[in-house]
Every structure is written in C-alpha cells, then in structure tokens.
PDB file of C-alpha atoms in Angstrom:
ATOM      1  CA  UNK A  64      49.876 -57.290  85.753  1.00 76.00           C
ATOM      2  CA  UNK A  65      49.238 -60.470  84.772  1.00 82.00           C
ATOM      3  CA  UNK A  66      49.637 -60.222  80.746  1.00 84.00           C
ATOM      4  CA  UNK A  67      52.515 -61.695  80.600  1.00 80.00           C
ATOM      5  CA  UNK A  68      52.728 -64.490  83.024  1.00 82.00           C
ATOM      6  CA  UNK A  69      53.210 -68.206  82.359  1.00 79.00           C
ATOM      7  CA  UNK A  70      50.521 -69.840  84.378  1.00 82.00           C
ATOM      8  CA  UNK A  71      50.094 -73.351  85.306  1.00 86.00           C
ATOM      9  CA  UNK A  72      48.058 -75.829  86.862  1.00 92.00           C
ATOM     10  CA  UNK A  73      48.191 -78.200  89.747  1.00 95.00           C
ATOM     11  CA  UNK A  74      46.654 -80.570  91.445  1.00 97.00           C
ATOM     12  CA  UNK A  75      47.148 -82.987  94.988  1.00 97.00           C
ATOM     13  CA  UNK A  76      47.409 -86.552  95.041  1.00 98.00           C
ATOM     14  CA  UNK A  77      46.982 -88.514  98.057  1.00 97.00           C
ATOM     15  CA  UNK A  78      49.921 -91.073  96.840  1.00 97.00           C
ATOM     16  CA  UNK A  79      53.119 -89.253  94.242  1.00 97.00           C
ATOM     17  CA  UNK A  80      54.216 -93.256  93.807  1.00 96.00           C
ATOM     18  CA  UNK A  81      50.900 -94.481  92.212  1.00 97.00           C
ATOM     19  CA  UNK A  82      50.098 -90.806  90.447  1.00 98.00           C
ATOM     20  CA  UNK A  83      53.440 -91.317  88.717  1.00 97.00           C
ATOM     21  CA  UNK A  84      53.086 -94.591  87.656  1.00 97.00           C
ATOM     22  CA  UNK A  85      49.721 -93.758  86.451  1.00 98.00           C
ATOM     23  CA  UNK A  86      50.387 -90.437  84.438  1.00 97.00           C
ATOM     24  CA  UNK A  87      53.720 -92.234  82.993  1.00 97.00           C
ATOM     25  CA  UNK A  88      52.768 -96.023  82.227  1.00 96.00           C
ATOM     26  CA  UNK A  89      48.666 -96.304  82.183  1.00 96.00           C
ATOM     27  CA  UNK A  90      48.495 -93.011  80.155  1.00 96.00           C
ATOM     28  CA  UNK A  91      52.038 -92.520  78.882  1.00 95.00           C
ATOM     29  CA  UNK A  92      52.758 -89.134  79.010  1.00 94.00           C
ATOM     30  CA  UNK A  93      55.924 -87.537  80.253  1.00 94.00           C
ATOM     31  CA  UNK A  94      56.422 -87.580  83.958  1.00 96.00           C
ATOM     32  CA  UNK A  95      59.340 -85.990  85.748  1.00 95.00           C
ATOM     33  CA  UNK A  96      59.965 -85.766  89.403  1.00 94.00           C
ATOM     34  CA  UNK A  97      60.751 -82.344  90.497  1.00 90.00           C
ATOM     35  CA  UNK A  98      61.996 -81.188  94.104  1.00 88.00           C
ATOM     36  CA  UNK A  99      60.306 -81.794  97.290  1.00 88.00           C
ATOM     37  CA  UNK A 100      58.408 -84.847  95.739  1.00 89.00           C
ATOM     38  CA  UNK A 101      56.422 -82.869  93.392  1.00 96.00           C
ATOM     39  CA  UNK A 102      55.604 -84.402  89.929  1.00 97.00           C
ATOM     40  CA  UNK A 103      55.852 -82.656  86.564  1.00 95.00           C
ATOM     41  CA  UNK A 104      53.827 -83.564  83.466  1.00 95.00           C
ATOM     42  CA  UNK A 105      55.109 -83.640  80.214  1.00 92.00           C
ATOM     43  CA  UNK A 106      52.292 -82.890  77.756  1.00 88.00           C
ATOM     44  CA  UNK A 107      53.024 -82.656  74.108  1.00 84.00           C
ATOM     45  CA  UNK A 108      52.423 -79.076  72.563  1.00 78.00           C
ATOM     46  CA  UNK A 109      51.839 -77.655  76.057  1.00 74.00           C
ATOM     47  CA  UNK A 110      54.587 -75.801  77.137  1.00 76.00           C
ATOM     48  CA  UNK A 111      53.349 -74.500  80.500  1.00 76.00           C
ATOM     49  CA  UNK A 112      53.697 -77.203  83.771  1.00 84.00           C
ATOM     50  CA  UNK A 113      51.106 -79.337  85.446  1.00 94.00           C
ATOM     51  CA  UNK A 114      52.154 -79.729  88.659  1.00 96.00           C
ATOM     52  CA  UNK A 115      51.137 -82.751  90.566  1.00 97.00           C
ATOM     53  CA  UNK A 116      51.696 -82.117  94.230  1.00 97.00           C
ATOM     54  CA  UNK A 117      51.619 -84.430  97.185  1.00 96.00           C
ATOM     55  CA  UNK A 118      49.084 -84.434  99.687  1.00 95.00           C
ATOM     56  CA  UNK A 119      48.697 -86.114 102.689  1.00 92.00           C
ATOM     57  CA  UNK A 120      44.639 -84.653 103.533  1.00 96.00           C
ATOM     58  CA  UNK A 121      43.817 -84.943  99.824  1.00 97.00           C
ATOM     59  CA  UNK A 122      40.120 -84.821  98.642  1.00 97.00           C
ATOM     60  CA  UNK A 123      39.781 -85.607  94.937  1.00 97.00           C
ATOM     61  CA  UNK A 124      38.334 -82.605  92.884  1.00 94.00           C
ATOM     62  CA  UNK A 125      34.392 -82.889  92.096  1.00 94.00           C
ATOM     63  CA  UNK A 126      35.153 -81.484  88.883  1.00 96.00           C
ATOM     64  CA  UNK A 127      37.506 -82.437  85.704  1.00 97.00           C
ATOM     65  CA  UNK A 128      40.419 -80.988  86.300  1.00 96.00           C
ATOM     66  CA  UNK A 129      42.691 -82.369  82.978  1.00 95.00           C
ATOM     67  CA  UNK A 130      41.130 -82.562  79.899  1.00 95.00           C
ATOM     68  CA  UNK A 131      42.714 -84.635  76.960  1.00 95.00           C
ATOM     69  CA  UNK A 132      41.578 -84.098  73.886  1.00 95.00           C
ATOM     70  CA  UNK A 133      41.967 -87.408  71.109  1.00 96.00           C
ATOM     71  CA  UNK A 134      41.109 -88.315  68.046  1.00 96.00           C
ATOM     72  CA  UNK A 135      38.243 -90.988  68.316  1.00 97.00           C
ATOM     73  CA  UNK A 136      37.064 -91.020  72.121  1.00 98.00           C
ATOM     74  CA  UNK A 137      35.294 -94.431  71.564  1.00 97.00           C
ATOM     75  CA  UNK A 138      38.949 -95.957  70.664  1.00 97.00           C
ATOM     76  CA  UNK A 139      40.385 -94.205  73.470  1.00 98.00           C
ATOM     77  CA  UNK A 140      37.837 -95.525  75.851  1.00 98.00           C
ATOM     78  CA  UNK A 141      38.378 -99.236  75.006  1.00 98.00           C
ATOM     79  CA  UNK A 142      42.196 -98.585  74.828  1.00 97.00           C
ATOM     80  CA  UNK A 143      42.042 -96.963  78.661  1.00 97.00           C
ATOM     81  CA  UNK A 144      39.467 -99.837  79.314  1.00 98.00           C
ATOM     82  CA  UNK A 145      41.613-102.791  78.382  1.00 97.00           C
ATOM     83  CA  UNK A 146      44.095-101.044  80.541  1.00 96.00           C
ATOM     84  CA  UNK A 147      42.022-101.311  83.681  1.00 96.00           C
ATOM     85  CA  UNK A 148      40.271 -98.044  83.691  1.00 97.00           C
ATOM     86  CA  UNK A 149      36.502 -97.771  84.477  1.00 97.00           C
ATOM     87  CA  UNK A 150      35.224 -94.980  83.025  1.00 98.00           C
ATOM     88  CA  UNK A 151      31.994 -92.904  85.171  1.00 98.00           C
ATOM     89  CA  UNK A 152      28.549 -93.519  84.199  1.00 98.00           C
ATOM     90  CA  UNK A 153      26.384 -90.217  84.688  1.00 96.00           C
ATOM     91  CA  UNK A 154      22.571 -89.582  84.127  1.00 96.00           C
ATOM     92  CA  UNK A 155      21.562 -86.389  84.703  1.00 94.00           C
ATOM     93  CA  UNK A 156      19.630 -83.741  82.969  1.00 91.00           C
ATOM     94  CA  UNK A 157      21.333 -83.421  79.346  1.00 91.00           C
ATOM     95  CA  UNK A 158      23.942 -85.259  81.073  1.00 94.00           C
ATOM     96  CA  UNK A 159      23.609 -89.133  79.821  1.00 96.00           C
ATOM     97  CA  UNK A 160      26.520 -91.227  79.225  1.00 97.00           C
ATOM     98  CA  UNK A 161      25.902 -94.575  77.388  1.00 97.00           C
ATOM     99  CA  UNK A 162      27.351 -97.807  78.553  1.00 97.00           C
ATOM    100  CA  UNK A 163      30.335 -97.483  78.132  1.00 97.00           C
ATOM    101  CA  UNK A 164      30.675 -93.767  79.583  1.00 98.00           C
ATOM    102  CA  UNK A 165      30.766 -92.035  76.548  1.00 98.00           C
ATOM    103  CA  UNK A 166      28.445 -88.537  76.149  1.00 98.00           C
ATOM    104  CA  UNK A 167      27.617 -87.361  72.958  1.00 96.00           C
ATOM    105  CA  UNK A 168      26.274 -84.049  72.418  1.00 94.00           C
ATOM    106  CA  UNK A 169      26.401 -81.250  68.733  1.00 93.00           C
ATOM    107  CA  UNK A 170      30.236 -81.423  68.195  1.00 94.00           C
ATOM    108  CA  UNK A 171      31.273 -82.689  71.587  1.00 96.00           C
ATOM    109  CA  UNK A 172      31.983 -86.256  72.616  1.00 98.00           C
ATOM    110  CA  UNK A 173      33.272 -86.706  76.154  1.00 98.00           C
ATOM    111  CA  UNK A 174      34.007 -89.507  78.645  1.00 98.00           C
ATOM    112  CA  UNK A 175      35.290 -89.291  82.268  1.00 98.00           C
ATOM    113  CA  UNK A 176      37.502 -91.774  84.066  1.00 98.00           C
ATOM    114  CA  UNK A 177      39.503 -90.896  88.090  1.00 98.00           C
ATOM    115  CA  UNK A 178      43.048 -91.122  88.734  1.00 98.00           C
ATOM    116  CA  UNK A 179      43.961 -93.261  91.714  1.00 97.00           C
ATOM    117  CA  UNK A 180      43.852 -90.135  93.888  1.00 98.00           C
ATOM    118  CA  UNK A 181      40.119 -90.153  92.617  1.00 98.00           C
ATOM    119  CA  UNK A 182      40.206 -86.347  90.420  1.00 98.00           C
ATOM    120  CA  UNK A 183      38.313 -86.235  87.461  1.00 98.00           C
ATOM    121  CA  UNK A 184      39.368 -86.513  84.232  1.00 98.00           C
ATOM    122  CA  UNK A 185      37.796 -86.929  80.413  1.00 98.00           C
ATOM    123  CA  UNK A 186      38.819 -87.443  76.703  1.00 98.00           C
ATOM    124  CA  UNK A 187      37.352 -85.423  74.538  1.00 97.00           C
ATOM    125  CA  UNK A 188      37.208 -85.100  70.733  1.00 96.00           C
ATOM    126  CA  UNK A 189      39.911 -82.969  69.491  1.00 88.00           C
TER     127      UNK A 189
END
C-alpha cells in the first residue's frame, strides 16, 4: 500500500513568526510559507517536505525530531553558538556531553540544541 508513497514529516510550533525566522535566518535553510500558516522547509538534497505546523497547545517533542548532519560538528557548534544558540548538556549512562554539548561516541559525534518552540534538534557528523 504504502510502497510508493512520498512521506513527510512535521512538526508544531507554538509561534510560525519566530519558527520562520529561526529555520530561515539563525540556520539558513529554505523556508516557504504554505497555506493556512503552515511553514515549508527547504532542505538541500531532500526532496520530500517538512512541514512546520502551527500550534496554539504545543508541547515541544522530548525527542530529536530533525537531524542535520555536517561536516565538523565542533565548527558547527561554535558557529550556532556565536549565533545565540545554547546547545543541551546531558549526563546520563553512555550519554555524556562535554562542555560544550558535544557527544562523542565509535563513528558518531552529536550535539543537541531547541528551537524556540523548545523541539529537539542535533548536528551530527555526516
């Protein structure tokens, strides 16, 4: 049923007006507005839609729910930082970040900052 289908994600934000100027000018990526105040983004090499939807009851996601995967997270992390973005700081289990928020485990290293609807997010090494 399903094998053909072009899926896509979304996600609720609390205010469209700062999630768009977030998404668009903090991170840069593309950011279109769609009908009914919904937001589109524009992610390079992704051809399916993330849809950003408003909502007025919103409760930011416990879990990451956009993943961007870059080049050198350390860079990316004091780019995002001199931008204003604090990045989490987690310690549990196998799950230690160092001071600057950065996890480094075999082959993966991660770090997770919120949007200002408060939904988790991370760069992670491509």
């Amino acid at each position: 049923m399903f094998t053909h289908t072009k899926a896509f994600s979304s996600f609720s934000v609390n205010d469209i007006a700062k999630a768009k100027e977030f998404y668009g000018q903090t991170l840069g990526l593309g950011v279109s507005e769609e009908m009914m105040g919904l937001l589109n983004l524009h992610i390079e090499g992704n051809n399916n839609k993330i849809l950003i939807y408003p909502k007025p009851n919103h409760t930011p996601a416990t879990y990451t729910i956009l993943n961007f995967p870059v080049a050198d997270v350390e860079k990316a992390v004091d780019e995002l930082t001199a931008k204003g973005i604090s990045f989490e700081h987690y310690d549990m289990g196998q799950l230690k970040t160092d001071e600057k928020g950065i996890a480094r485990f075999p082959g993966i290293t991660q770090a997770w900052f919120k949007d200002p609807a408060g939904n988790i997010l991370s760069l992670i090494n491509s």
